[in-house]
Amino acid sequence: MNRRGDKSKKRRPVAPTVTQVPWQRLRNPYTPTAVISADQVEAIHNTSMRVLEELGIEFLSNTALERLKAAGADVDFSTSLVRFDRGLIEEQIAKAPAEFTLTPRNPDRAVTFGGNHIAFNSVGGPPNASDLDNGRRPGNFADYKNFIKLMQSLNILHLCGGVPIAPIDLDAETRHLDCMNVILNESDKVWHATGLGRERVSDAIDMLCIARGMNRDQIKDEPGIFTTINVNSPRKIDGPMLDGLMEAVENGQAVSLTPFTLSGAMSPATIPGALVQQNAEGLAGIAFAQIIQPGARVFYGGFTSNVDMKTGAPAFGTPEYTQACMAGGQMARRYGLPYRSSNTNASNAVDAQAAYESQMSIWGAIMGHANLLHHGAGWLEGGLTASFEKAVLDAEMLQMMAKFMQPMTIDDDSMAFEAIKEVEPGGHFFGAAHTLERYATAFYDPMLSDWRNFETWEEDGAKDATQRANTIWKDLLRTFEAPELNPAIAEELDAFVARRKKEEASKA
Amino acid sequence: MNRRGDKSKKRRPVAPTVTQVPWQRLRNPYTPTAVISADQVEAIHNTSMRVLEELGIEFLSNTALERLKAAGADVDFSTSLVRFDRGLIEEQIAKAPAEFTLTPRNPDRAVTFGGNHIAFNSVGGPPNASDLDNGRRPGNFADYKNFIKLMQSLNILHLCGGVPIAPIDLDAETRHLDCMNVILNESDKVWHATGLGRERVSDAIDMLCIARGMNRDQIKDEPGIFTTINVNSPRKIDGPMLDGLMEAVENGQAVSLTPFTLSGAMSPATIPGALVQQNAEGLAGIAFAQIIQPGARVFYGGFTSNVDMKTGAPAFGTPEYTQACMAGGQMARRYGLPYRSSNTNASNAVDAQAAYESQMSIWGAIMGHANLLHHGAGWLEGGLTASFEKAVLDAEMLQMMAKFMQPMTIDDDSMAFEAIKEVEPGGHFFGAAHTLERYATAFYDPMLSDWRNFETWEEDGAKDATQRANTIWKDLLRTFEAPELNPAIAEELDAFVARRKKEEASKA
C-alpha cells in the first residue's frame, strides 16, 4: 500500500498532460422532461399500490418480516409474502428525507443528493476488466487498484467505486476489506459499499469511522457511504440484501432501493408495466427502510430497461430505457425522493454503439433529473465488463453534460453588442477585444475529443477516440498521486483489515 | 441512368437483410427544454434589434437593396448596409407561415414543418466522401449516386439530399443538373436545392415541375423543395444567396435562413453574443424574404457552434452547441417560425466521438424542438466529409429518437397488473401471456446495435459498430430498388438537363 505520509520515498509523478475540469458540485438548472402526464403518474402509482395491496412482495428475512408485521403490514410467514396497505406505504415513505449529504474522508468532497443536485459515480459490479492492450479478462486485484486510481483521477466523478471490478483473485469473503482499503488509501471521494449482508456493510462503516476519526454515533449523523439494495425482481428481496439494508440505515448510511426490472424478463414486456413493478418494489423497500429507521436516507432507484425479445439478451440505452429513466424521475419526484439512475450500454466494444447508448442513458438521467448517476464511468457490455477506455469516454461525455448544465449568463457583456459593432460585415472576431478577454476560458475544453483538421490528425496516427482514451487513462495512472492520508490512519485501516480477515478465517 | 419503366432489363434485387423502421412522419410530443428564461429571450431579441437598427446588415445585391428601400428599410447604397427599424422587422416576419408542407414527386412522402412536426434530412455540402473500404477521397459522381441511393434507402430520413457529396469530377456550372436528375430518378423524397444564384434554383423548380407534371403556378401553391440561404456572418448576405432566395420564394418554395455564427470566429466568443447575431442576421433575411414574397415559407435556421480557441478549429456537438440549439428553438418559437437545426460533429473518424458529438447535436435539436434536422445522416469531420458508415450510424440514432418520441400508452393493458399477478416472486415473464402477445413488436428493434453476448460477438468477428455499418450500407445499396418513375418523365428530365447544359456551354 502506497503511503501518503511517506512522501520522501515516492517517485515524483510527472505533470499530468490530461485536460480536465476541476472537481465540482453540479446542479441541474433545467426543467425535467415529462414523458408521461401527471394523470399517468397517478395511474402508475395506483396500479403499483394494487400490486402492494393485493399481490405483495417477498421479504426473505424473518427479522424483516417481524418488523414489517409490527409496523402494520399484512405478513404471511409461511410464504414470506408481505402485503402493504397504501396508507402504510405513504405514511412510511413520507419519513424519507428529500435531500441528504454524504461526507467522505475529505469533507471538501461531500456530496448532496436531492433537489436539483446531481452527482456521478463510477461503474460498480462488473466481473471483468478490459483495455485495448490486454483485452477482456476476469477481474483481478491489480486491475481493481488501477481502476480505483482512475476513478479518483477523473475529476468529473464525484464518487469513487465501490467495486468497479470484482478482484476474483482475492478470497470472496474478505475481498471487500481489501477493496475498501484501496479506496480509503487511493481516493478521498464518497464510495459505494457492497450491501450483501450485515457484515460487509458493518465493515464499511467501521473503516469509514477509522478514516474519518469518528465513532458510529457521529457517523450516523454525518453519513459517508451508500449501498445498493437490489430487488430480485419480480417481487422478491433476498435476505442478505435486507440484512445489508438494515445495517446501513440503522447506522445512518444511505441506501438505493433499485429493482432490476428488465422489461420482458423480470417485469412485463411493456415499459408502463415495468414501471408499475419498479415502483411497487422500490416503495416496498423504501417503506421497510423507514420502518427500520425513520428518516432513513434512501434513493428511489430506477433500473428499468428491456430485453431483446428475439434472444432474451438484456439491452441498455434503448429508447424505452430513456423513457423509463425520465418517467422514473417523475415517480421519484411524486414522492419527494432523491432519484438514482445509471449510465449503461450493451456494446461489447468501446465504439460508436457504446457512445450512443450511453448518451441515451445520460440524457435520460439528466432530463429525468437523476440525483445520482450510478455506473457513470466505465460500464461496458451490459455491466459485465469495466473498461478503462470506456471510463475516459464516459468522463468526457459527463464533462460535456456538466458544462451543458451551466446556465448561460445573459447580460450586456455576454450579448456583446459592442463586439458585434467592432467587427465589420464579413470580418472575423479572432482579434476583437471581447474575444481576447475570453481567450482561455470561453468554451468547454475537451479531454478526449480531437478537433484538429483531418490532415494533422492523420499525420499524428489517425487515432480514433478509443485509442486516444487508451493514452489518456495511462497518462492519468502514470501521473497519479493519491490524496494525503495520515499514516496512523492508514496503519489502523491495515490493522482492521488484518483482524477481520483473521476472524473470517477462524469461521471457515 | 437506371430506368424504372424498363423493369425487364433489371437484375432482380435480393431481399433486404437490414432491419429498419418504415418511413413515417414524426411529431415531438415533449415540452421543449428552455435553457434560457422568457426574459432572456427578450433580452436577446432586443439586443438583436439594436444590431439591426444601429449596425445593419450588408445585402450584396442592388435588386435586394431597392426592394428593401421600397419596403421602408434604411438603405445605404454606397456601403450596401441596410438598417431595419424593429417595427419593420416584426411587421414582415409576422407574415411568415408557422407551418408549411413540402411535397416531392411522391405525394405520400410530403412532409410538414412547424408546430411539433420534426423531419430528418441527409448531410449536404461536403466536398469529400469516405468509407472504410476506400478511405477519404474528393467527392465524385459515382459516390454521389451511391450516397443518394443510401439516403433514399434509409427510411428514417424524410428528405433525400441535395448535394450530400460534391461530385467534383463534373462541370461546376452544370453539376447541379446531374445531381437533381439522380435525385429525381433514384429517390421520391423531398430534396434540398442549392441556393447559389437564381439559375440553380430555377432549374430545381423546373425539374420538380417535370417530375410532378405540374407548372410553376401549381408548384407555387404546393411547393416541394427548400434551399438554404447562408448568411456570410458577420452581417453580410452575398449576392448569389440573395438571388437564390428571391427565385425560391417568388416561386413558393421554402428557404432556410441560416447564419453561420461560429462563436469566436464569425460571431462573438460567447453563446449569447452569437445568438444575438444569429437572430439579427436570420430575421433580416426572413424579413427580406417576406418583402419579396409576403407569406414566404421560411425556416429560422440555427447553426451556432464555437471554435476551439487554441487553434481556431471549428467544433460541433459541444455543450455550447447544444445550448445554442435549444435557445435557438426558443427564439424561433418567439416568432412563430419553423426551426431548422443540424446533426453535426467534428470527428475525423466514425468513432465514439462522432457518436457522442452527434448525440449532443440531436438531443439539442429534439429538446430544442427543431422542425427540420438538416445534415441528419452522414456528416463527418465538421461537414467536410460525407461518410457512408456515419450515415448508417446516424440512421440508427435517429430511429432511436423516433421511438423515444412515441409517447407511452398507459392503460390497464400496458400497466399489466394481471401479468405481474401471473408471475410468481423471483420468476420470469418470458412465458407470460402478456409477453407472448407482444413478442414481435414490444421494443425498438435496432439496425446497427449488437446486443449479442461477448462470446457470440467475438466468434462472429468482434466487429465494432463502424464495421457493422459498413456491411449495412453495402447491403442497402446491393438491394436498392429505385421508386417507380414514369419513363416519359425520366426522358423529359434528361432532355431538360441536356438542353440546359447546352445553354451553359454556349455561355462559356
Short mmCIF file of N, CA, C and O in Angstrom, two decimals, chain A residues 30 33 47 50 54 136 234-235 263 265-267 270 273 277 309-310 317 320 323 348 351 353 356-357 363 367 381 400 403-404 406 414-415 417 423 425-429 435 438-439 443-445 449-452 454 457 465 468, chain B residues 30 33 47 50 136 234-235 263 265-267 270 273 277 309-310 317 319-320 323 348 351 353 356-357 363 367 381 400 403-404 406 414-415 417 423 425-429 435 438-439 443-445 449-452 454 457 465 468:
data_model
loop_
_atom_site.label_atom_id
_atom_site.label_comp_id
_atom_site.label_asym_id
_atom_site.label_seq_id
_atom_site.Cartn_x
_atom_site.Cartn_y
_atom_site.Cartn_z
N TYR A 30 -32.29 22.88 -15.44
CA TYR A 30 -33.37 22.83 -16.43
C TYR A 30 -34.58 22.07 -15.89
O TYR A 30 -34.47 21.22 -15.03
N THR A 33 -37.83 16.71 -18.11
CA THR A 33 -38.74 16.35 -19.19
C THR A 33 -39.79 15.37 -18.66
O THR A 33 -39.45 14.36 -18.05
N THR A 47 -51.72 1.67 -9.71
CA THR A 47 -51.57 0.26 -10.07
C THR A 47 -50.48 -0.39 -9.21
O THR A 47 -50.62 -1.55 -8.78
N ARG A 50 -51.90 -1.29 -6.01
CA ARG A 50 -52.65 -2.56 -6.09
C ARG A 50 -51.70 -3.75 -6.00
O ARG A 50 -52.03 -4.76 -5.36
N GLU A 54 -52.57 -6.18 -3.11
CA GLU A 54 -53.20 -7.45 -3.49
C GLU A 54 -52.21 -8.58 -3.73
O GLU A 54 -52.53 -9.75 -3.50
N ARG A 136 -10.07 -8.34 -22.78
CA ARG A 136 -11.02 -8.63 -21.70
C ARG A 136 -10.51 -9.79 -20.87
O ARG A 136 -10.06 -10.81 -21.41
N PRO A 234 -39.02 -10.43 -10.24
CA PRO A 234 -40.17 -9.72 -9.68
C PRO A 234 -40.43 -10.03 -8.19
O PRO A 234 -40.36 -11.18 -7.77
N ARG A 235 -40.67 -8.96 -7.45
CA ARG A 235 -41.33 -9.01 -6.14
C ARG A 235 -40.63 -9.85 -5.08
O ARG A 235 -41.28 -10.58 -4.34
N SER A 263 -37.57 -5.22 -18.60
CA SER A 263 -38.88 -5.43 -19.21
C SER A 263 -38.85 -6.59 -20.20
O SER A 263 -38.02 -6.64 -21.10
N ALA A 265 -38.40 -9.68 -19.18
CA ALA A 265 -37.77 -10.80 -18.47
C ALA A 265 -38.18 -10.80 -17.00
O ALA A 265 -38.92 -11.66 -16.56
N MET A 266 -37.75 -9.78 -16.26
CA MET A 266 -38.08 -9.71 -14.84
C MET A 266 -39.26 -8.78 -14.56
O MET A 266 -39.59 -8.54 -13.40
N SER A 267 -39.84 -8.25 -15.60
CA SER A 267 -41.05 -7.42 -15.46
C SER A 267 -41.82 -7.51 -16.78
O SER A 267 -41.30 -8.04 -17.77
N THR A 270 -43.81 -4.40 -21.27
CA THR A 270 -44.22 -3.03 -21.58
C THR A 270 -43.54 -2.13 -20.56
O THR A 270 -43.39 -2.51 -19.39
N GLY A 273 -45.76 -1.32 -17.57
CA GLY A 273 -45.82 -2.45 -16.66
C GLY A 273 -44.55 -2.56 -15.82
O GLY A 273 -44.60 -2.81 -14.61
N GLN A 277 -44.15 -2.15 -11.68
CA GLN A 277 -43.46 -3.10 -10.82
C GLN A 277 -42.28 -2.45 -10.10
O GLN A 277 -42.06 -2.67 -8.90
N MET A 309 -36.26 -9.12 -27.51
CA MET A 309 -37.27 -10.17 -27.42
C MET A 309 -36.92 -11.38 -28.29
O MET A 309 -37.44 -12.48 -28.09
N LYS A 310 -36.01 -11.19 -29.26
CA LYS A 310 -35.64 -12.31 -30.11
C LYS A 310 -34.71 -13.29 -29.39
O LYS A 310 -34.70 -14.47 -29.68
N GLY A 317 -29.69 1.54 -22.76
CA GLY A 317 -29.55 2.76 -23.56
C GLY A 317 -30.47 2.73 -24.77
O GLY A 317 -30.20 3.38 -25.78
N GLU A 320 -36.61 2.95 -25.08
CA GLU A 320 -37.50 2.61 -23.96
C GLU A 320 -36.79 2.87 -22.63
O GLU A 320 -37.41 3.31 -21.66
N GLN A 323 -36.96 6.57 -21.95
CA GLN A 323 -38.30 6.93 -21.45
C GLN A 323 -38.47 6.49 -20.00
O GLN A 323 -39.02 7.23 -19.18
N ASN A 348 -20.25 -4.49 -26.85
CA ASN A 348 -19.11 -5.32 -26.47
C ASN A 348 -17.78 -4.62 -26.70
O ASN A 348 -16.73 -5.15 -26.33
N ASP A 351 -17.04 1.58 -28.71
CA ASP A 351 -17.23 2.04 -30.08
C ASP A 351 -18.38 3.03 -30.14
O ASP A 351 -18.83 3.55 -29.10
N GLN A 353 -21.47 2.48 -30.78
CA GLN A 353 -22.65 1.99 -30.06
C GLN A 353 -22.53 2.26 -28.56
O GLN A 353 -23.49 2.72 -27.93
N TYR A 356 -23.36 5.95 -28.19
CA TYR A 356 -24.74 6.44 -28.35
C TYR A 356 -25.68 5.81 -27.34
O TYR A 356 -26.62 6.48 -26.88
N GLU A 357 -25.46 4.57 -26.96
CA GLU A 357 -26.32 4.01 -25.92
C GLU A 357 -26.07 4.69 -24.57
O GLU A 357 -27.01 4.97 -23.82
N TRP A 363 -28.64 11.21 -21.14
CA TRP A 363 -29.70 12.20 -21.39
C TRP A 363 -30.98 11.83 -20.62
O TRP A 363 -31.67 12.70 -20.11
N MET A 367 -32.24 14.73 -18.19
CA MET A 367 -33.57 15.32 -18.39
C MET A 367 -34.59 14.66 -17.47
O MET A 367 -35.67 15.20 -17.25
N GLU A 381 -20.63 -3.62 -22.00
CA GLU A 381 -21.11 -4.99 -22.19
C GLU A 381 -22.23 -5.32 -21.18
O GLU A 381 -22.20 -6.37 -20.52
N MET A 400 -18.98 17.12 -20.59
CA MET A 400 -19.79 17.92 -21.52
C MET A 400 -21.15 18.23 -20.90
O MET A 400 -21.68 19.33 -21.04
N LYS A 403 -20.91 20.95 -18.33
CA LYS A 403 -20.88 22.27 -18.98
C LYS A 403 -22.28 22.64 -19.50
O LYS A 403 -22.71 23.78 -19.36
N PHE A 404 -22.95 21.66 -20.09
CA PHE A 404 -24.31 21.93 -20.60
C PHE A 404 -25.22 22.41 -19.47
O PHE A 404 -26.11 23.24 -19.68
N GLN A 406 -24.42 24.23 -16.99
CA GLN A 406 -24.10 25.59 -16.50
C GLN A 406 -24.93 26.58 -17.30
O GLN A 406 -24.69 26.79 -18.49
N SER A 414 -22.13 39.61 -22.14
CA SER A 414 -22.14 38.36 -22.91
C SER A 414 -22.87 38.51 -24.24
O SER A 414 -22.57 37.81 -25.20
N MET A 415 -23.83 39.44 -24.31
CA MET A 415 -24.55 39.62 -25.59
C MET A 415 -23.72 40.42 -26.59
O MET A 415 -24.04 40.44 -27.78
N PHE A 417 -22.91 43.38 -27.80
CA PHE A 417 -23.27 44.34 -28.86
C PHE A 417 -22.04 45.10 -29.35
O PHE A 417 -21.86 45.30 -30.55
N VAL A 423 -16.66 44.58 -35.24
CA VAL A 423 -16.23 43.75 -36.38
C VAL A 423 -17.08 44.09 -37.60
O VAL A 423 -18.30 44.03 -37.55
N PRO A 425 -18.86 43.87 -41.35
CA PRO A 425 -19.53 42.77 -42.05
C PRO A 425 -18.53 41.93 -42.85
O PRO A 425 -17.66 42.47 -43.53
N GLY A 426 -18.65 40.61 -42.71
CA GLY A 426 -17.74 39.70 -43.40
C GLY A 426 -16.39 39.54 -42.72
O GLY A 426 -15.55 38.77 -43.19
N GLY A 427 -16.16 40.28 -41.62
CA GLY A 427 -14.88 40.17 -40.91
C GLY A 427 -14.85 38.98 -39.98
O GLY A 427 -15.61 38.04 -40.14
N HIS A 428 -13.92 39.02 -39.00
CA HIS A 428 -13.90 37.93 -38.02
C HIS A 428 -13.60 38.47 -36.63
O HIS A 428 -13.11 39.59 -36.47
N PHE A 429 -13.92 37.64 -35.65
CA PHE A 429 -13.85 38.06 -34.24
C PHE A 429 -12.59 37.59 -33.54
O PHE A 429 -12.45 37.80 -32.33
N THR A 435 -13.20 38.99 -27.65
CA THR A 435 -12.70 37.63 -27.82
C THR A 435 -11.42 37.42 -27.02
O THR A 435 -11.27 36.42 -26.32
N ARG A 438 -11.61 36.65 -23.45
CA ARG A 438 -12.18 35.34 -23.11
C ARG A 438 -11.38 34.18 -23.66
O ARG A 438 -11.80 33.03 -23.56
N TYR A 439 -10.24 34.51 -24.24
CA TYR A 439 -9.45 33.53 -24.98
C TYR A 439 -9.36 32.17 -24.28
O TYR A 439 -9.66 31.13 -24.84
N PHE A 443 -14.84 28.52 -23.90
CA PHE A 443 -15.63 27.34 -24.24
C PHE A 443 -15.10 26.10 -23.54
O PHE A 443 -13.96 26.06 -23.07
N TYR A 444 -15.93 25.08 -23.54
CA TYR A 444 -15.54 23.78 -23.00
C TYR A 444 -14.29 23.27 -23.71
O TYR A 444 -14.23 23.24 -24.94
N ASP A 445 -13.32 22.87 -22.92
CA ASP A 445 -12.04 22.38 -23.44
C ASP A 445 -12.01 20.86 -23.25
O ASP A 445 -11.98 20.38 -22.12
N SER A 449 -12.03 14.61 -27.08
CA SER A 449 -12.39 14.99 -28.45
C SER A 449 -11.18 15.58 -29.16
O SER A 449 -10.40 16.34 -28.59
N ASP A 450 -11.04 15.23 -30.43
CA ASP A 450 -9.95 15.72 -31.26
C ASP A 450 -10.56 16.57 -32.36
O ASP A 450 -11.29 16.07 -33.20
N TRP A 451 -10.25 17.87 -32.33
CA TRP A 451 -10.85 18.80 -33.28
C TRP A 451 -9.86 19.27 -34.34
O TRP A 451 -10.13 20.22 -35.08
N ARG A 452 -8.69 18.62 -34.37
CA ARG A 452 -7.70 19.02 -35.38
C ARG A 452 -8.22 18.67 -36.78
O ARG A 452 -9.07 17.81 -36.93
N PHE A 454 -8.26 17.08 -40.57
CA PHE A 454 -8.05 15.68 -40.96
C PHE A 454 -6.57 15.39 -41.22
O PHE A 454 -6.03 14.37 -40.76
N TRP A 457 -4.52 15.29 -38.00
CA TRP A 457 -4.93 14.10 -37.26
C TRP A 457 -4.35 12.83 -37.89
O TRP A 457 -3.85 11.94 -37.21
N ALA A 465 -11.20 7.79 -31.14
CA ALA A 465 -11.44 8.23 -29.76
C ALA A 465 -11.04 7.14 -28.75
O ALA A 465 -10.53 7.45 -27.67
N ARG A 468 -7.32 7.07 -28.36
CA ARG A 468 -6.88 8.24 -27.58
C ARG A 468 -7.23 8.05 -26.09
O ARG A 468 -6.46 8.44 -25.21
N TYR B 30 -42.96 16.05 -26.56
CA TYR B 30 -42.47 16.53 -25.26
C TYR B 30 -42.31 18.05 -25.24
O TYR B 30 -42.13 18.68 -26.28
N THR B 33 -37.11 21.99 -24.04
CA THR B 33 -36.30 22.43 -22.90
C THR B 33 -35.94 23.91 -23.07
O THR B 33 -35.44 24.31 -24.12
N THR B 47 -31.51 43.02 -28.06
CA THR B 47 -30.14 43.36 -28.49
C THR B 47 -29.98 43.11 -29.98
O THR B 47 -29.32 43.89 -30.68
N ARG B 50 -31.29 45.99 -31.77
CA ARG B 50 -30.30 47.09 -31.80
C ARG B 50 -29.28 46.86 -32.91
O ARG B 50 -28.86 47.81 -33.58
N ARG B 136 -10.91 8.22 -47.39
CA ARG B 136 -11.42 9.56 -47.69
C ARG B 136 -10.91 9.98 -49.06
O ARG B 136 -9.72 9.81 -49.37
N PRO B 234 -19.92 37.69 -40.13
CA PRO B 234 -20.95 38.54 -39.56
C PRO B 234 -21.58 39.50 -40.58
O PRO B 234 -20.89 40.08 -41.40
N ARG B 235 -22.90 39.57 -40.48
CA ARG B 235 -23.70 40.67 -41.02
C ARG B 235 -23.55 40.91 -42.52
O ARG B 235 -23.49 42.04 -42.97
N SER B 263 -19.12 30.80 -32.98
CA SER B 263 -18.76 31.69 -31.88
C SER B 263 -17.24 31.73 -31.69
O SER B 263 -16.60 30.70 -31.58
N ALA B 265 -15.28 33.12 -33.94
CA ALA B 265 -14.71 33.36 -35.27
C ALA B 265 -15.62 34.31 -36.06
O ALA B 265 -15.26 35.46 -36.31
N MET B 266 -16.81 33.85 -36.40
CA MET B 266 -17.74 34.69 -37.16
C MET B 266 -18.78 35.37 -36.29
O MET B 266 -19.68 36.03 -36.81
N SER B 267 -18.69 35.18 -34.99
CA SER B 267 -19.57 35.86 -34.05
C SER B 267 -18.81 35.95 -32.72
O SER B 267 -17.76 35.34 -32.56
N THR B 270 -18.97 34.35 -27.14
CA THR B 270 -19.94 33.99 -26.11
C THR B 270 -21.17 33.48 -26.85
O THR B 270 -21.52 34.01 -27.91
N GLY B 273 -23.81 36.17 -27.29
CA GLY B 273 -23.45 37.09 -28.38
C GLY B 273 -23.69 36.47 -29.73
O GLY B 273 -24.21 37.12 -30.66
N GLN B 277 -26.38 37.72 -32.68
CA GLN B 277 -26.03 37.93 -34.08
C GLN B 277 -26.82 37.01 -35.00
O GLN B 277 -27.31 37.43 -36.05
N MET B 309 -10.67 27.64 -29.16
CA MET B 309 -9.99 28.93 -29.07
C MET B 309 -8.47 28.79 -29.17
O MET B 309 -7.78 29.76 -29.46
N LYS B 310 -7.95 27.57 -28.94
CA LYS B 310 -6.49 27.39 -29.03
C LYS B 310 -6.02 27.35 -30.48
O LYS B 310 -4.90 27.72 -30.78
N GLY B 317 -21.22 19.87 -31.86
CA GLY B 317 -21.72 18.92 -30.88
C GLY B 317 -21.10 19.17 -29.51
O GLY B 317 -21.02 18.26 -28.69
N PRO B 319 -21.03 21.22 -25.73
CA PRO B 319 -22.10 21.61 -24.80
C PRO B 319 -22.69 22.98 -25.17
O PRO B 319 -23.90 23.19 -25.04
N GLU B 320 -21.83 23.88 -25.63
CA GLU B 320 -22.31 25.20 -26.04
C GLU B 320 -23.21 25.08 -27.27
O GLU B 320 -24.19 25.81 -27.40
N GLN B 323 -26.61 23.95 -26.10
CA GLN B 323 -27.35 25.08 -25.52
C GLN B 323 -27.85 26.01 -26.61
O GLN B 323 -28.99 26.49 -26.57
N ASN B 348 -12.87 13.10 -37.02
CA ASN B 348 -12.29 12.68 -38.29
C ASN B 348 -12.56 11.22 -38.61
O ASN B 348 -12.24 10.76 -39.70
N ASP B 351 -16.30 7.18 -35.06
CA ASP B 351 -15.90 6.57 -33.80
C ASP B 351 -16.81 7.06 -32.67
O ASP B 351 -17.87 7.64 -32.93
N GLN B 353 -16.37 9.50 -30.66
CA GLN B 353 -16.52 10.96 -30.69
C GLN B 353 -17.60 11.38 -31.69
O GLN B 353 -18.44 12.23 -31.39
N TYR B 356 -20.88 10.65 -29.92
CA TYR B 356 -21.36 11.49 -28.80
C TYR B 356 -21.54 12.93 -29.22
O TYR B 356 -22.46 13.59 -28.73
N GLU B 357 -20.73 13.44 -30.14
CA GLU B 357 -20.97 14.81 -30.61
C GLU B 357 -22.28 14.88 -31.41
O GLU B 357 -23.05 15.84 -31.27
N TRP B 363 -29.84 15.65 -29.57
CA TRP B 363 -30.62 15.99 -28.38
C TRP B 363 -30.91 17.48 -28.33
O TRP B 363 -31.99 17.90 -27.91
N MET B 367 -34.80 18.29 -28.06
CA MET B 367 -35.33 19.03 -26.91
C MET B 367 -35.45 20.52 -27.24
O MET B 367 -36.14 21.25 -26.52
N GLU B 381 -16.44 15.07 -39.80
CA GLU B 381 -15.27 15.95 -39.97
C GLU B 381 -15.71 17.41 -40.15
O GLU B 381 -15.26 18.09 -41.06
N MET B 400 -33.77 5.60 -33.12
CA MET B 400 -33.96 5.53 -31.67
C MET B 400 -34.73 6.76 -31.17
O MET B 400 -35.61 6.66 -30.31
N LYS B 403 -38.39 6.50 -31.96
CA LYS B 403 -39.08 5.65 -30.98
C LYS B 403 -39.23 6.39 -29.64
O LYS B 403 -40.30 6.32 -29.00
N PHE B 404 -38.19 7.10 -29.24
CA PHE B 404 -38.27 7.87 -28.00
C PHE B 404 -39.42 8.88 -28.05
O PHE B 404 -40.07 9.15 -27.05
N GLN B 406 -42.23 8.49 -29.47
CA GLN B 406 -43.56 7.86 -29.43
C GLN B 406 -44.00 7.78 -27.98
O GLN B 406 -43.43 7.02 -27.20
N SER B 414 -51.30 -1.98 -20.71
CA SER B 414 -49.85 -1.77 -20.70
C SER B 414 -49.30 -1.80 -19.27
O SER B 414 -48.14 -2.16 -19.07
N MET B 415 -50.12 -1.44 -18.28
CA MET B 415 -49.61 -1.47 -16.89
C MET B 415 -49.58 -2.89 -16.33
O MET B 415 -48.94 -3.14 -15.31
N PHE B 417 -51.14 -5.31 -14.72
CA PHE B 417 -51.34 -5.86 -13.37
C PHE B 417 -51.53 -7.38 -13.41
O PHE B 417 -50.97 -8.11 -12.59
N VAL B 423 -47.01 -13.93 -12.64
CA VAL B 423 -45.62 -14.40 -12.44
C VAL B 423 -45.30 -14.37 -10.95
O VAL B 423 -45.43 -13.35 -10.29
N PRO B 425 -43.14 -14.42 -7.39
CA PRO B 425 -41.94 -13.70 -6.97
C PRO B 425 -40.68 -14.48 -7.36
O PRO B 425 -40.62 -15.71 -7.16
N GLY B 426 -39.70 -13.78 -7.93
CA GLY B 426 -38.47 -14.41 -8.37
C GLY B 426 -38.58 -15.17 -9.69
O GLY B 426 -37.59 -15.71 -10.18
N GLY B 427 -39.77 -15.20 -10.28
CA GLY B 427 -39.96 -15.89 -11.56
C GLY B 427 -39.54 -15.02 -12.74
O GLY B 427 -38.81 -14.06 -12.58
N HIS B 428 -40.05 -15.38 -13.94
CA HIS B 428 -39.74 -14.53 -15.09
C HIS B 428 -40.95 -14.42 -16.02
O HIS B 428 -41.88 -15.22 -15.94
N PHE B 429 -40.89 -13.40 -16.86
CA PHE B 429 -42.04 -13.05 -17.71
C PHE B 429 -41.93 -13.59 -19.13
O PHE B 429 -42.79 -13.28 -19.96
N THR B 435 -46.56 -11.24 -22.30
CA THR B 435 -45.30 -11.13 -23.05
C THR B 435 -45.45 -11.74 -24.43
O THR B 435 -45.03 -11.15 -25.43
N ARG B 438 -46.94 -9.78 -27.16
CA ARG B 438 -46.16 -8.63 -27.62
C ARG B 438 -44.80 -9.02 -28.18
O ARG B 438 -43.97 -8.15 -28.47
N TYR B 439 -44.58 -10.31 -28.31
CA TYR B 439 -43.27 -10.84 -28.65
C TYR B 439 -42.58 -10.06 -29.78
O TYR B 439 -41.44 -9.62 -29.64
N PHE B 443 -40.52 -3.93 -28.41
CA PHE B 443 -39.47 -2.94 -28.21
C PHE B 443 -38.82 -2.54 -29.53
O PHE B 443 -38.93 -3.24 -30.53
N TYR B 444 -38.10 -1.45 -29.46
CA TYR B 444 -37.33 -0.99 -30.62
C TYR B 444 -36.36 -2.08 -31.08
O TYR B 444 -35.61 -2.64 -30.27
N ASP B 445 -36.38 -2.36 -32.37
CA ASP B 445 -35.53 -3.39 -32.95
C ASP B 445 -34.42 -2.69 -33.74
O ASP B 445 -34.68 -2.05 -34.75
N SER B 449 -27.15 -1.66 -33.67
CA SER B 449 -26.70 -2.11 -32.35
C SER B 449 -26.61 -3.63 -32.30
O SER B 449 -27.47 -4.33 -32.84
N ASP B 450 -25.59 -4.11 -31.65
CA ASP B 450 -25.37 -5.55 -31.49
C ASP B 450 -25.49 -5.87 -30.01
O ASP B 450 -24.68 -5.42 -29.20
N TRP B 451 -26.49 -6.65 -29.65
CA TRP B 451 -26.77 -6.96 -28.24
C TRP B 451 -26.42 -8.40 -27.90
O TRP B 451 -26.78 -8.89 -26.82
N ARG B 452 -25.74 -9.08 -28.81
CA ARG B 452 -25.37 -10.47 -28.51
C ARG B 452 -24.33 -10.49 -27.39
O ARG B 452 -23.64 -9.51 -27.15
N PHE B 454 -20.84 -11.37 -25.38
CA PHE B 454 -19.47 -11.12 -25.82
C PHE B 454 -18.91 -12.29 -26.63
O PHE B 454 -18.29 -12.10 -27.68
N TRP B 457 -20.46 -12.57 -30.10
CA TRP B 457 -19.97 -11.42 -30.88
C TRP B 457 -18.52 -11.62 -31.30
O TRP B 457 -18.14 -11.37 -32.44
N ALA B 465 -19.21 -1.15 -34.16
CA ALA B 465 -20.38 -0.56 -34.81
C ALA B 465 -20.05 0.00 -36.19
O ALA B 465 -20.86 -0.09 -37.13
N ARG B 468 -19.78 -2.82 -38.66
CA ARG B 468 -21.13 -3.32 -38.97
C ARG B 468 -21.88 -2.35 -39.89
O ARG B 468 -22.62 -2.76 -40.79
#
